[in-house]
Tab-separated table of C-alpha atoms in Angstrom:
chain	number	residue	atom	x	y	z
Y	1	ASP	CA	-15.546	111.604	16.127
Y	2	ILE	CA	-12.110	112.144	17.688
Y	3	GLN	CA	-9.386	110.329	15.767
Y	4	MET	CA	-6.431	108.926	17.722
Y	5	THR	CA	-3.181	108.400	15.846
Y	6	GLN	CA	-0.285	106.459	17.377
Y	7	SER	CA	3.291	106.386	16.205
Y	8	PRO	CA	5.135	104.325	15.415
Y	9	SER	CA	2.875	101.427	14.398
Y	10	SER	CA	5.615	99.025	15.427
Y	11	LEU	CA	9.091	99.140	16.846
Y	12	SER	CA	11.915	96.815	17.680
Y	13	ALA	CA	14.025	97.487	20.749
Y	14	SER	CA	16.469	95.768	23.063
Y	15	VAL	CA	16.149	94.924	26.739
Y	16	GLY	CA	17.113	97.985	28.755
Y	17	ASP	CA	16.220	100.486	26.037
Y	18	ARG	CA	14.077	103.542	26.695
Y	19	VAL	CA	10.966	103.347	24.512
Y	20	THR	CA	8.574	106.183	23.722
Y	21	ILE	CA	5.196	105.821	21.996
Y	22	THR	CA	3.235	108.881	20.960
Y	23	CYS	CA	-0.498	109.393	20.581
Y	24	ARG	CA	-2.089	112.393	18.910
Y	25	ALA	CA	-5.756	113.366	19.119
Y	26	SER	CA	-7.562	115.099	16.263
Y	27	GLN	CA	-8.821	117.733	18.737
Y	28	SER	CA	-8.075	118.679	22.321
Y	29	ILE	CA	-9.061	116.030	24.854
Y	30	SER	CA	-7.622	117.765	27.945
Y	31	ASN	CA	-5.962	114.911	29.874
Y	32	TYR	CA	-8.638	112.268	29.194
Y	33	LEU	CA	-6.222	109.783	27.667
Y	34	ASN	CA	-5.653	106.202	28.821
Y	35	TRP	CA	-3.002	103.658	27.861
Y	36	TYR	CA	-3.505	99.888	27.641
Y	37	GLN	CA	-1.184	96.931	27.133
Y	38	GLN	CA	-2.393	93.853	25.278
Y	39	LYS	CA	-0.461	90.606	25.029
Y	40	PRO	CA	-1.306	88.006	22.352
Y	41	GLY	CA	-4.528	86.129	23.092
Y	42	LYS	CA	-5.263	88.222	26.190
Y	43	ALA	CA	-7.571	91.088	27.069
Y	44	PRO	CA	-6.096	94.577	27.316
Y	45	LYS	CA	-4.959	95.869	30.712
Y	46	VAL	CA	-4.934	99.512	31.753
Y	47	LEU	CA	-1.483	100.946	32.442
Y	48	ILE	CA	-1.994	104.702	32.719
Y	49	TYR	CA	-5.070	106.878	33.357
Y	50	PRO	CA	-5.893	109.711	32.716
Y	51	ALA	CA	-2.697	110.720	30.926
Y	52	SER	CA	-0.236	110.221	33.798
Y	53	SER	CA	-1.567	108.148	36.751
Y	54	LEU	CA	-0.018	104.701	37.065
Y	55	GLN	CA	-2.484	101.842	37.602
Y	56	SER	CA	-1.890	99.895	40.813
Y	57	GLY	CA	0.470	96.995	40.226
Y	58	VAL	CA	1.988	98.398	37.050
Y	59	PRO	CA	5.799	98.686	37.194
Y	60	SER	CA	7.152	102.174	37.689
Y	61	ARG	CA	9.186	101.921	34.461
Y	62	PHE	CA	5.934	102.863	32.708
Y	63	SER	CA	4.982	106.539	32.661
Y	64	GLY	CA	2.628	108.790	30.739
Y	65	SER	CA	2.550	112.479	29.964
Y	66	GLY	CA	0.823	115.076	27.839
Y	67	SER	CA	-2.334	117.100	27.568
Y	68	GLY	CA	-4.429	118.682	24.867
Y	69	THR	CA	-3.657	116.752	21.699
Y	70	ASP	CA	-0.221	115.195	22.242
Y	71	PHE	CA	0.586	112.383	24.640
Y	72	THR	CA	3.432	109.968	25.254
Y	73	LEU	CA	3.875	106.582	26.917
Y	74	THR	CA	7.431	105.890	28.032
Y	75	ILE	CA	8.987	102.625	29.137
Y	76	SER	CA	12.197	103.677	30.872
Y	77	SER	CA	13.998	100.331	30.671
Y	78	LEU	CA	12.356	97.752	28.432
Y	79	GLN	CA	11.940	94.272	29.898
Y	80	PRO	CA	11.243	90.974	28.030
Y	81	GLU	CA	7.711	90.845	29.473
Y	82	ASP	CA	6.921	94.216	27.856
Y	83	PHE	CA	6.573	92.552	24.448
Y	84	ALA	CA	2.995	93.551	23.628
Y	85	THR	CA	0.792	95.924	21.706
Y	86	TYR	CA	0.006	99.268	23.316
Y	87	TYR	CA	-3.162	101.288	22.685
Y	88	CYS	CA	-4.140	104.813	23.628
Y	89	GLN	CA	-7.811	105.631	24.165
Y	90	GLN	CA	-9.631	108.926	24.643
Y	91	SER	CA	-12.511	109.183	27.099
Y	92	TYR	CA	-13.189	112.898	26.560
Y	93	SER	CA	-16.236	112.450	24.356
Y	94	THR	CA	-18.252	109.648	22.819
Y	95	PRO	CA	-17.666	107.661	20.755
Y	96	TRP	CA	-14.680	106.724	22.918
Y	97	THR	CA	-11.951	105.868	20.452
Y	98	PHE	CA	-8.652	103.992	20.428
Y	99	GLY	CA	-5.436	104.503	18.550
Y	100	GLN	CA	-4.503	101.829	16.019
Y	101	GLY	CA	-1.914	100.302	18.346
Y	102	THR	CA	1.874	100.115	18.600
Y	103	LYS	CA	3.462	96.683	18.530
Y	104	VAL	CA	6.657	96.475	20.588
Y	105	GLU	CA	9.017	93.693	19.640
Y	106	ILE	CA	12.006	92.809	21.716
G	1	GLN	CA	-11.952	88.832	43.479
G	2	LEU	CA	-12.775	91.633	41.054
G	3	GLN	CA	-13.497	90.051	37.689
G	4	LEU	CA	-15.725	89.893	34.639
G	5	VAL	CA	-16.393	86.430	33.212
G	6	GLN	CA	-17.855	86.139	29.723
G	7	SER	CA	-19.784	83.396	27.965
G	8	GLY	CA	-18.133	81.030	25.503
G	9	THR	CA	-17.328	80.937	21.815
G	10	GLU	CA	-20.173	81.392	19.340
G	11	VAL	CA	-20.495	80.406	15.670
G	12	LYS	CA	-23.315	82.075	13.770
G	13	LYS	CA	-24.582	82.285	10.212
G	14	PRO	CA	-24.929	85.613	8.407
G	15	GLY	CA	-28.187	87.340	9.311
G	16	ALA	CA	-28.418	85.685	12.730
G	17	SER	CA	-28.108	87.306	16.148
G	18	VAL	CA	-25.734	86.642	19.008
G	19	LYS	CA	-26.058	87.436	22.708
G	20	VAL	CA	-22.917	87.485	24.864
G	21	SER	CA	-23.028	87.588	28.654
G	22	CYS	CA	-20.606	89.154	31.138
G	23	LYS	CA	-20.931	88.210	34.819
G	24	ALA	CA	-19.380	90.624	37.315
G	25	SER	CA	-18.071	89.776	40.768
G	26	GLY	CA	-16.029	91.436	43.496
G	27	TYR	CA	-17.617	94.878	43.352
G	28	ALA	CA	-20.958	96.694	43.559
G	29	PHE	CA	-22.382	95.979	40.092
G	30	THR	CA	-24.705	98.986	39.976
G	31	SER	CA	-21.953	101.466	40.892
G	32	TYR	CA	-20.048	101.291	37.594
G	33	GLY	CA	-20.956	101.396	33.938
G	34	ILE	CA	-20.118	98.539	31.589
G	35	SER	CA	-18.722	99.057	28.094
G	36	TRP	CA	-18.374	96.596	25.244
G	37	VAL	CA	-15.348	96.641	22.934
G	38	ARG	CA	-14.607	94.378	19.984
G	39	GLN	CA	-11.454	93.366	18.162
G	40	ALA	CA	-11.504	91.834	14.700
G	41	PRO	CA	-8.717	89.313	13.930
G	42	GLY	CA	-5.375	91.102	13.800
G	43	GLN	CA	-7.036	94.482	14.175
G	44	GLY	CA	-7.409	97.196	16.820
G	45	LEU	CA	-10.022	97.925	19.457
G	46	GLU	CA	-13.483	99.356	18.723
G	47	TRP	CA	-15.911	100.655	21.366
G	48	MET	CA	-19.471	99.393	20.799
G	49	GLY	CA	-21.462	101.006	23.567
G	50	TRP	CA	-22.026	101.603	27.281
G	51	ILE	CA	-24.719	100.789	29.811
G	52	SER	CA	-25.411	101.931	33.350
G	53	PRO	CA	-26.498	98.959	35.471
G	54	TYR	CA	-27.862	101.506	37.962
G	55	ASN	CA	-30.633	102.883	35.752
G	56	GLY	CA	-30.322	101.128	32.394
G	57	ASP	CA	-29.150	104.209	30.501
G	58	THR	CA	-27.284	103.301	27.317
G	59	HIS	CA	-25.118	105.032	24.760
G	60	TYR	CA	-24.212	103.602	21.372
G	61	PRO	CA	-21.924	104.999	18.686
G	62	GLN	CA	-23.729	105.757	15.451
G	63	LYS	CA	-22.096	102.792	13.712
G	64	PHE	CA	-23.934	100.342	15.973
G	65	GLN	CA	-27.198	102.207	16.551
G	66	GLY	CA	-30.132	99.912	15.845
G	67	ARG	CA	-28.037	96.755	15.618
G	68	VAL	CA	-26.682	96.452	19.192
G	69	THR	CA	-28.676	96.214	22.395
G	70	LEU	CA	-27.030	96.308	25.822
G	71	THR	CA	-28.918	95.118	28.888
G	72	THR	CA	-28.172	94.135	32.473
G	73	ASP	CA	-29.678	91.824	35.078
G	74	THR	CA	-28.883	93.320	38.481
G	75	SER	CA	-30.186	90.218	40.289
G	76	THR	CA	-27.301	88.200	38.839
G	77	SER	CA	-24.783	91.053	38.237
G	78	THR	CA	-24.693	90.145	34.558
G	79	ALA	CA	-24.444	92.376	31.510
G	80	TYR	CA	-25.502	91.294	28.023
G	81	MET	CA	-24.623	92.432	24.514
G	82	GLU	CA	-26.881	91.406	21.620
G	83	LEU	CA	-25.751	92.023	18.042
G	84	ARG	CA	-28.256	91.446	15.249
G	85	SER	CA	-28.084	90.979	11.478
G	86	LEU	CA	-24.611	89.496	11.715
G	87	LYS	CA	-22.202	89.866	8.791
G	88	SER	CA	-18.874	88.197	8.147
G	89	ASP	CA	-17.017	91.323	9.224
G	90	ASP	CA	-18.618	91.043	12.677
G	91	THR	CA	-16.243	88.130	13.263
G	92	ALA	CA	-14.264	89.336	16.272
G	93	VAL	CA	-13.446	88.880	19.933
G	94	TYR	CA	-15.981	90.783	22.016
G	95	TYR	CA	-14.948	92.162	25.410
G	96	CYS	CA	-16.890	93.659	28.265
G	97	ALA	CA	-15.106	96.090	30.574
G	98	ARG	CA	-15.980	98.106	33.657
G	99	ASN	CA	-15.882	101.908	33.345
G	100	VAL	CA	-13.870	103.401	36.218
G	101	GLY	CA	-13.511	107.098	37.026
G	102	GLN	CA	-16.461	108.008	34.842
G	103	THR	CA	-18.120	111.405	35.240
G	104	VAL	CA	-21.266	112.895	33.721
G	105	ALA	CA	-19.212	114.203	30.805
G	106	THR	CA	-16.270	111.799	30.441
G	107	GLY	CA	-15.849	108.057	30.199
G	108	GLY	CA	-13.034	107.193	32.601
G	109	TRP	CA	-11.000	104.103	31.847
G	110	PHE	CA	-11.734	100.414	31.329
G	111	ASP	CA	-10.735	98.090	34.167
G	112	PRO	CA	-10.997	95.169	34.433
G	113	TRP	CA	-11.835	93.520	31.143
G	114	GLY	CA	-13.548	90.212	30.605
G	115	GLN	CA	-11.557	87.408	29.013
G	116	GLY	CA	-13.221	87.936	25.654
G	117	THR	CA	-15.748	85.942	23.609
G	118	LEU	CA	-14.925	84.895	20.054
G	119	VAL	CA	-17.867	85.269	17.692
G	120	THR	CA	-17.379	83.757	14.256
G	121	VAL	CA	-19.844	84.595	11.484
G	122	SER	CA	-19.681	82.173	8.593
G	123	SER	CA	-22.040	80.459	6.209
């Protein structure tokens, strides 16, 4: 199975800050990496697929990059509504696996 | 509009089975696979399996082989997930999600997700 490791596990930042979350795969997954945002009590929502395409309706302050084993999700200017947990997920091979999550606190 | 609506909260005893439904609307049901993902309280996301409503093909991770069965009813655009021999650590919110951008070799991404169904396993 491909292991996905996110860092950090949590972070605290201020409104307007630039925030970067990293995700590392245990083997190359090309660009088959998706990012999700989950708010408390809600289902996850896709933000970025695969690796760098922004989902329709997602603010342009979110961006993704990377290929192979190393990927990043960047929030260019953190907003109060961005308080959430973010997950990466590989779809390169089954079992499709998620990172452990990064909790962003404002 | 495009959405997946799941059945309600379940409380089960250890050893029992649970069957959760996921009704799709707003798109051609047989054109996209459906995955199931669970989330234990305070924990991360775990993929449980995939089904093609087009031909009934399924794929389960080894962890759930033999204990999970995914089915669909194309006449009602509904997907089902049955989990048997429930244990206390099966207590979780169970989500269905549509696979988008899937190819023969890769899984695409999950969008949208159902609202989630809480399954509590307790004696």
